[in-house]
Coordinates of C-alpha atoms and ligand atoms in Angstrom, one line a residue:
X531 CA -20.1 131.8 224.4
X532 CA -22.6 133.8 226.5
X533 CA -22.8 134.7 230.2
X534 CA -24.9 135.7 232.2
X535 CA -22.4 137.9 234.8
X536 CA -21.4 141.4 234.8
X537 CA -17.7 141.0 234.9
X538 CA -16.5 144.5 236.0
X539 CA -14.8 146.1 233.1
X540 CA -11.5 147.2 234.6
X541 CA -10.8 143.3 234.7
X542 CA -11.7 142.9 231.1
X543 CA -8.1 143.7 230.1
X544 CA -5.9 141.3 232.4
X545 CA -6.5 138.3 230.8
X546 CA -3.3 138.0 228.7
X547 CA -0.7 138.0 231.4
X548 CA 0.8 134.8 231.7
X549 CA 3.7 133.3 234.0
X550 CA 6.5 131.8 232.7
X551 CA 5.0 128.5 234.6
X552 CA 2.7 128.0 231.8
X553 CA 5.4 126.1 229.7
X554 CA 6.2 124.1 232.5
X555 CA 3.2 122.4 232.7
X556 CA 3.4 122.1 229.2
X557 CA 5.7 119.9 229.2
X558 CA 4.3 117.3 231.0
X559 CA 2.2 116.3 227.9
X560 CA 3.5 113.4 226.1
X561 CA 4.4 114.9 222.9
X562 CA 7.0 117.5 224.2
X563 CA 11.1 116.7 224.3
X564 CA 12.1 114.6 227.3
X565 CA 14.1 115.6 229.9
X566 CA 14.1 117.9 232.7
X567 CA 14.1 121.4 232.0
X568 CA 15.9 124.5 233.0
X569 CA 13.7 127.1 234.6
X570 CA 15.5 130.2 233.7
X571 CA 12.2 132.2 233.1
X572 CA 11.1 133.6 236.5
X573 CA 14.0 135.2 238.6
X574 CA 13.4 132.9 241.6
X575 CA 16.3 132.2 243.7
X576 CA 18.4 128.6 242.6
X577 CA 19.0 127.3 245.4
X578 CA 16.1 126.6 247.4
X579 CA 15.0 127.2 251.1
X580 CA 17.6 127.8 253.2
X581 CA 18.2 124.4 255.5
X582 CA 17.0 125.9 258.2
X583 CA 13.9 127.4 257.1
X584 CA 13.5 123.6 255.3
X585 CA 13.5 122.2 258.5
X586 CA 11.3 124.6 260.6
X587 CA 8.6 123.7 257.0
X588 CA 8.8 120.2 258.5
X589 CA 8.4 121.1 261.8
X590 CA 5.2 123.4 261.4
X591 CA 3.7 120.6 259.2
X592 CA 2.1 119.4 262.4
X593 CA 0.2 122.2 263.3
X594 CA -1.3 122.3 259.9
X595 CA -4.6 121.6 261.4
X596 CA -4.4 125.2 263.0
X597 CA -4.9 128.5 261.8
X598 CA -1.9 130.5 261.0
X599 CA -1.7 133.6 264.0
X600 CA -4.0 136.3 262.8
X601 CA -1.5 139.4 263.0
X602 CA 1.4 137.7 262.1
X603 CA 2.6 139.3 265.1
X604 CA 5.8 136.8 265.3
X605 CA 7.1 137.1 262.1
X606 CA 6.3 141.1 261.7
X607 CA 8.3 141.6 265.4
X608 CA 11.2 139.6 264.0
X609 CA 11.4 141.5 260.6
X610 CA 11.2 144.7 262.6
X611 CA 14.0 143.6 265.5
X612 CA 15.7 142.5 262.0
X613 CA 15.6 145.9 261.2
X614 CA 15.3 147.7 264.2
X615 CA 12.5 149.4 263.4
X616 CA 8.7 149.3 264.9
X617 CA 6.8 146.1 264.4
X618 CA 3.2 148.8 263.9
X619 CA 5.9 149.7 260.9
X620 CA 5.9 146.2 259.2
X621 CA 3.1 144.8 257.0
X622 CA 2.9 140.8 256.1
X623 CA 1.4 139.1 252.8
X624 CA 1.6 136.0 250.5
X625 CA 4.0 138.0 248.4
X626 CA 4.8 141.3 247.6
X627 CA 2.7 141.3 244.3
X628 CA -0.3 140.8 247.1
X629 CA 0.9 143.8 248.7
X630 CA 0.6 145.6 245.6
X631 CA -3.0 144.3 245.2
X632 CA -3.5 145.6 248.7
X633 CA -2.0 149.0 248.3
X634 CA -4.1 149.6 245.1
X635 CA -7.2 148.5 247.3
X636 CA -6.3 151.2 249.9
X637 CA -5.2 153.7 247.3
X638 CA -6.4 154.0 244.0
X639 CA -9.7 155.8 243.4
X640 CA -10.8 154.4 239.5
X641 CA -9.4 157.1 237.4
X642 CA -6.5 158.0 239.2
X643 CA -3.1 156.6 238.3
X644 CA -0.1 155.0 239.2
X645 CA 3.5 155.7 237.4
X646 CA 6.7 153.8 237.0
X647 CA 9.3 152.9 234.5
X648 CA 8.9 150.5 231.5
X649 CA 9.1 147.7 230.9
X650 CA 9.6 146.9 234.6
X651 CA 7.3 144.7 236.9
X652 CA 4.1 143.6 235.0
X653 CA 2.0 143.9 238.8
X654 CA 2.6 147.5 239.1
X655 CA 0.8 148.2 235.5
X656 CA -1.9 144.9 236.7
X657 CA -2.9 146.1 239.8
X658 CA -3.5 149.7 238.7
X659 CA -5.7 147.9 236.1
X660 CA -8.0 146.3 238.2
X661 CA -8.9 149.1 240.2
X662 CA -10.1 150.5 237.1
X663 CA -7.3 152.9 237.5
X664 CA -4.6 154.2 234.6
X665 CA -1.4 152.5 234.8
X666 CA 1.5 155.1 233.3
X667 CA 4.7 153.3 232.1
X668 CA 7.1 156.1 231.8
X669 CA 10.1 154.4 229.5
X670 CA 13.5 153.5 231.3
X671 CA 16.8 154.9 230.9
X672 CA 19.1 153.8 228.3
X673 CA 20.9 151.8 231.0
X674 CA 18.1 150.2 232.0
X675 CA 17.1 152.2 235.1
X676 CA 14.0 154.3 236.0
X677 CA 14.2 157.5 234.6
X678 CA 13.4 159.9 237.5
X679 CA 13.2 163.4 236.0
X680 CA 10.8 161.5 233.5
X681 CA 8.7 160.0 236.0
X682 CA 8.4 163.2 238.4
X683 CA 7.3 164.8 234.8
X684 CA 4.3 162.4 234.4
X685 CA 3.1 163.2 237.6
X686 CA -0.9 164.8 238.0
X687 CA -3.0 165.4 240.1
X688 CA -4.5 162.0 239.5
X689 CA -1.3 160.1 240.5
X690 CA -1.4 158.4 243.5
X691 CA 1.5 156.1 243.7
X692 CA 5.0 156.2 242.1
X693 CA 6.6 152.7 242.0
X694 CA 10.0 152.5 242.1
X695 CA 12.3 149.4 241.3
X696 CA 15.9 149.1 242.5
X697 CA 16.5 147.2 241.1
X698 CA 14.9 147.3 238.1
X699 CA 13.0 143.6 236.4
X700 CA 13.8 143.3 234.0
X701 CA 16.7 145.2 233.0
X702 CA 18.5 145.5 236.0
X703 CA 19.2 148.8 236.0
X704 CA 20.4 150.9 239.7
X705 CA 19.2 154.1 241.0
X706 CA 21.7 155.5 243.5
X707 CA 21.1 156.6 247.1
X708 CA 21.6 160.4 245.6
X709 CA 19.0 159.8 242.6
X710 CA 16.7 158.0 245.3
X711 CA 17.2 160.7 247.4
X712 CA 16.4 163.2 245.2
X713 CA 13.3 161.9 244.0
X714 CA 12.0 161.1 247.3
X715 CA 12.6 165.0 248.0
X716 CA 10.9 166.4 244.8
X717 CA 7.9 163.6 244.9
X718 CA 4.8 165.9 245.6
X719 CA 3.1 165.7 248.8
X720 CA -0.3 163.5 247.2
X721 CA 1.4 160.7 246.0
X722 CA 2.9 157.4 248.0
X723 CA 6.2 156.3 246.9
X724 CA 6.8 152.6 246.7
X725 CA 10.3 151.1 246.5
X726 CA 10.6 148.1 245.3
X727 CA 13.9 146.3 246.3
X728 CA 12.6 142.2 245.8
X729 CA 16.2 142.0 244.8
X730 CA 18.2 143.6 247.6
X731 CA 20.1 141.0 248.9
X732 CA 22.3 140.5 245.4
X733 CA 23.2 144.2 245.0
X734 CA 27.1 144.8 245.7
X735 CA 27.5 148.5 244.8
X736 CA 28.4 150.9 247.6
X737 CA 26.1 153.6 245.8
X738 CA 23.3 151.5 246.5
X739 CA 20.5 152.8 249.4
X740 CA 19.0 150.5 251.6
X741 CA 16.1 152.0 251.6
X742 CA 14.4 150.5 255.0
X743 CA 17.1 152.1 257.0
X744 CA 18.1 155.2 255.2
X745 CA 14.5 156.7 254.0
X746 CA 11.3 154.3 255.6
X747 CA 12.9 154.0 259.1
X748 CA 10.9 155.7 261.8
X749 CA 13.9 157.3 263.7
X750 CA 16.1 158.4 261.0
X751 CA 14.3 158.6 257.5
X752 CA 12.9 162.3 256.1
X753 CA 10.2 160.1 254.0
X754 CA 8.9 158.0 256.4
X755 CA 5.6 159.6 256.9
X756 CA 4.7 158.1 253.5
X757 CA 7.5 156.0 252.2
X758 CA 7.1 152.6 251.6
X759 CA 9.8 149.9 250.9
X760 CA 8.8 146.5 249.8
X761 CA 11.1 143.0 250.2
X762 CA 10.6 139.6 249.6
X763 CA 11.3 136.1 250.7
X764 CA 10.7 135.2 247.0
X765 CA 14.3 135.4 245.6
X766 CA 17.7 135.1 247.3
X767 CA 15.7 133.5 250.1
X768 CA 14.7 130.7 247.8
X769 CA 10.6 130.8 249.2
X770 CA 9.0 132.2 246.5
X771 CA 6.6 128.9 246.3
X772 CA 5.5 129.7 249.8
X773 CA 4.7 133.2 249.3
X774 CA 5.3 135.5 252.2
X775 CA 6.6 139.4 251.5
X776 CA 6.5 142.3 253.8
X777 CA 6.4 145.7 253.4
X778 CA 7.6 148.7 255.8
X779 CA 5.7 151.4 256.1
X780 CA 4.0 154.3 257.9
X781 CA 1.5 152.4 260.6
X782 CA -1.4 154.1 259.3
X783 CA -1.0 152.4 255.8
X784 CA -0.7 149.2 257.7
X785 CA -3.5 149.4 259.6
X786 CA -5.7 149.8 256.1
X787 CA -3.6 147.3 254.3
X788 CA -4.3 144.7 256.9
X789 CA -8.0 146.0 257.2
X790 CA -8.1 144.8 253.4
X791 CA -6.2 142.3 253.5
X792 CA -7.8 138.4 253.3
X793 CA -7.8 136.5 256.7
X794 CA -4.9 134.1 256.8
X795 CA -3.9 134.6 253.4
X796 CA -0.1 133.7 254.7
X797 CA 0.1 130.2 255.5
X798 CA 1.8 128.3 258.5
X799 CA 4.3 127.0 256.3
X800 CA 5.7 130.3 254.8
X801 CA 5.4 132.0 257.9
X802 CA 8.0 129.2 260.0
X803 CA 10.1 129.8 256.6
X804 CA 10.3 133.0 256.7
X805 CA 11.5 133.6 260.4
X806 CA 13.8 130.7 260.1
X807 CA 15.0 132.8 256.8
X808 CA 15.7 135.9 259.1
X809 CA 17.1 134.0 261.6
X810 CA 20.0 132.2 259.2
X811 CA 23.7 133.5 259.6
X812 CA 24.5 136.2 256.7
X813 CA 27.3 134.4 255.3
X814 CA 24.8 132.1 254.3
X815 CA 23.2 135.1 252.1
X816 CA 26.7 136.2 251.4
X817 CA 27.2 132.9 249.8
X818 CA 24.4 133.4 247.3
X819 CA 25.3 136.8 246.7
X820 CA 28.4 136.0 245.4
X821 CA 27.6 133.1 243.9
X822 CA 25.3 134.9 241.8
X823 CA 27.4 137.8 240.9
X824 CA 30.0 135.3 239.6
X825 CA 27.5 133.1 237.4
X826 CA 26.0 136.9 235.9
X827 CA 29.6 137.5 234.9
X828 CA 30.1 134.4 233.5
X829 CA 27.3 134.1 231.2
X830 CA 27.6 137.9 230.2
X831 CA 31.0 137.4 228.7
X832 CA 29.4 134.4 227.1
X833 CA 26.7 136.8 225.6
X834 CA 29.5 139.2 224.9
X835 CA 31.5 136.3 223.0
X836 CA 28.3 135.4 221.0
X837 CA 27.3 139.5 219.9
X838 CA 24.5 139.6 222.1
X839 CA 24.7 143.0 223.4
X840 CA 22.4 142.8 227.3
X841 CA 22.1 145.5 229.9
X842 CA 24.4 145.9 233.1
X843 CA 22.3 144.1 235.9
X844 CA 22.6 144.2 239.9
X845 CA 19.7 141.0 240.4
X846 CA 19.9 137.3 239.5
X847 CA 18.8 138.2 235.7
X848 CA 20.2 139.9 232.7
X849 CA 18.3 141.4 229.7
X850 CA 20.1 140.0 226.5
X851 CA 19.0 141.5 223.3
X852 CA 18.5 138.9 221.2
X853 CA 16.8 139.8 218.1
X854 CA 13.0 138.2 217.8
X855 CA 12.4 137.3 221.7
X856 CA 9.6 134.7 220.9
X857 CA 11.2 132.8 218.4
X858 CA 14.8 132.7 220.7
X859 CA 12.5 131.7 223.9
X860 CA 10.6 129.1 221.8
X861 CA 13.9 127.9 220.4
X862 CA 15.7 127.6 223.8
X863 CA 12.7 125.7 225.0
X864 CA 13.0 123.1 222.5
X865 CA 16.3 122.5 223.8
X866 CA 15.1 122.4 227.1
X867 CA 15.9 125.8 228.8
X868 CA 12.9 128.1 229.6
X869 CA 13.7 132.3 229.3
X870 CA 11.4 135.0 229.8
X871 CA 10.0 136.4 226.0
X872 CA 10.2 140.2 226.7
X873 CA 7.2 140.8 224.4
X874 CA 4.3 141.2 226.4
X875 CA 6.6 143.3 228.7
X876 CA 7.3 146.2 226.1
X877 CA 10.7 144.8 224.4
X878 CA 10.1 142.4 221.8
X879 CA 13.6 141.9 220.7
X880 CA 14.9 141.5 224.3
X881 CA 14.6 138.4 227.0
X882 CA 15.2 138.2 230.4
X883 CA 17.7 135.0 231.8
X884 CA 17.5 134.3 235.3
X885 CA 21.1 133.9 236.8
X886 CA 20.8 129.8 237.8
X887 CA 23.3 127.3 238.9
X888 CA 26.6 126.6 237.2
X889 CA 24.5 123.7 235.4
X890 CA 21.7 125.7 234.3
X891 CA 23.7 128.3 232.7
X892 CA 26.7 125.7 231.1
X893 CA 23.0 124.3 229.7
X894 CA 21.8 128.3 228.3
X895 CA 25.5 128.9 227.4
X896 CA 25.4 125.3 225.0
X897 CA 21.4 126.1 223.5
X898 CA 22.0 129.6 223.0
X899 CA 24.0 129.0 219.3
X900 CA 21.8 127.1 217.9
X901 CA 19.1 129.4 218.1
X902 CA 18.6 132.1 215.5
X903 CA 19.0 135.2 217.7
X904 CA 20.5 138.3 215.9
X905 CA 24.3 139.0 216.3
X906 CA 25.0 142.3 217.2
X907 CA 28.3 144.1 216.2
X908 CA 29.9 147.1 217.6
X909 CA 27.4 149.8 219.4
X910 CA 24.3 148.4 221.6
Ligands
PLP2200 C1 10.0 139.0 241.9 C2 9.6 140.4 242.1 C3 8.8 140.7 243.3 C4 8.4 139.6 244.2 O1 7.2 139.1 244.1 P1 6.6 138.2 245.2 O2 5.1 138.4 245.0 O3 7.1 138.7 246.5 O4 7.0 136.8 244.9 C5 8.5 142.0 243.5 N1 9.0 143.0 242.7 C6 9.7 142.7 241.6 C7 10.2 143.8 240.8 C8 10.1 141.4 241.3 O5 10.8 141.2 240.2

């Protein structure tokens, strides 16, 4: 097939990314297995929208003949009185992977790059892309988090952002408030740090910074000038169909990010979600948390009791090491259970199960056996 348009190069390379949404909507074809499936492929939250953000969705319906506020003004003041921190601070989009898009836009000059560990988020390496800028993946620790030293190593002239995850997708894998620290201080002048913390309401480790209020707040933190911390409604929250993600950073950066940024790209919808969301009583987070934490255990002793050896994980998602990741995603598909194939991510032998409901896991727990993933004895 011809065309007749230029396509910019830099986007010449994107085209194999796919979601894990694309066998989904496979299934809906008459010749595939029936029965519902298990989505265990995309690290959203399990449970939903929170009631109350559910019924402030209902309530906004209405006004769907309206624009959504242009600023976001009342959802940007209530994540920054959520965090006591200036609302100029606080930046609003349909996600954070938009915010990513935005902060290449602002950023990235083609031929400068952008460096963070591997395999980790595929946006980070995406974005870079279509800016016709040079993604570096820098590989992880053997525990599954970013290597720090290595990263500051790979650092040029060139670099212009250093993404960090904590935690890390898809491994798992911490950084501490002392390694955080550390790397913030040692990060040269020319490049913007990025801390990704999409899963920072399912850590429970004491060694774990929060890095809004301990390095990206205005009043207390040393990197603030520059820092930026990124969270999402996506996961714990249970929004991430209604895309809305924020990030917190110096107001200069903000005022470019929302320059670039598309008119009204956050809808009515998300935005009533999301301050319901804010608004809701922690225990109601707390509940997830744990929840969460006590499902992760449960289907890593049954990994353990099976020989598959997976990494130590603080999100809703553990790396399993399974032997040839497409055939043991294809497999559990079969039998109804949908996992993330590592393979395009850098770690063919590896897949990535999001931490579900009791039900969706008893459902992984009973498939997993009679696929033929590689036992694994002794030493990982
Ligand atoms: C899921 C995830 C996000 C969130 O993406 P949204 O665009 O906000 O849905 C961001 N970073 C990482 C590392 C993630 O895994």
């Amino acid at each position: 097939m011809t065309t007749t348009f230029h396509i910019r190069p830099a986007l010449a390379q994107l085209s194999r990314y796919r979601t894990g949404g694309v066998a989904v909507l496979r299934r809906t074809t008459p010749e595939s297995a029936p029965g519902p499936l298990v989505q265990l492929a995309q690290n959203e939250g399990s449970y939903g929208p929170l009631p109350s953000a559910q019924q402030a969705v209902r309530a906004a319906i209405a006004a769907g003949n309206r624009y959504p506020e242009g600023d976001y003004s009342t959802l940007r003041r209530a994540i920054a009185a959520h965090h006591g921190i200036p609302e100029e601070r606080v930046f609003v989009a349909g996600g954070t992977t938009a915010i990513m898009h935005y902060l290449s836009l602002c950023l990235l000059e083609p031929g400068d790059e952008a460096v963070f560990g591997r395999p980790s988020f595929l946006a980070y390496h995406l974005e870079t892309l279509k800016m016709g800028a040079t993604p570096v993946g820098v590989p992880l620790t053997a525990e599954g988090s970013f290597d720090t030293d290595a990263i500051l190593r790979a650092i040029t002239p060139r670099t212009k952002i250093a993404y960090l995850a904590n935690p890390n997708n898809p491994s798992g894998g911490l950084l501490t408030r002392a390694e955080v620290s550390d790397f913030l201080d040692r990060l040269p002048a020319h490049v913007v740090p990025v801390l990704d913390e999409a899963y920072f309401e399912y850590v429970d480790d004491p060694d774990y910074p929060d890095g809004i209020h301990e390095f990206a707040a205005s009043a207390t933190g040393r990197h603030a000038h520059r820092l930026v911390v990124l969270r999402t409604f996506s996961k714990i929250y249970g929004l991430a169909g209604l895309r809305v993600g924020y990030a917190v950073m110096p107001p200069d950066l903000v005022q470019a990010a929302m320059s670039a940024q598309v008119p009204f790209e956050v809808n009515t919808l998300g935005l009533a979600a999301a301050e319901a969301s804010l608004a809701a009583p922690a225990h109601e987070i707390a509940h997830r948390r744990h929840e969460t934490i006590t499902h992760r255990k449960l289907l890593a002793d049954a990994l353990t009791g099976l020989g598959i050896p997976y990494l130590p994980s603080a999100g809703n998602f553990l790396q399993a090491r399974v032997g040839n990741a497409d055939t043991v995603a294809a497999e559990l598909e079969h039998h109804g259970v949908l996992v993330r194939s590592l393979t395009t991510w850098g770690a063919p032998d590896s897949v990535r199960i999001t931490i579900g409901t009791r039900p969706e896991l008893d459902h992984l727990i009973a498939a997993l056996p009679r696929t033929s993933f590689t036992r694994t004895t002794g030493r990982r």
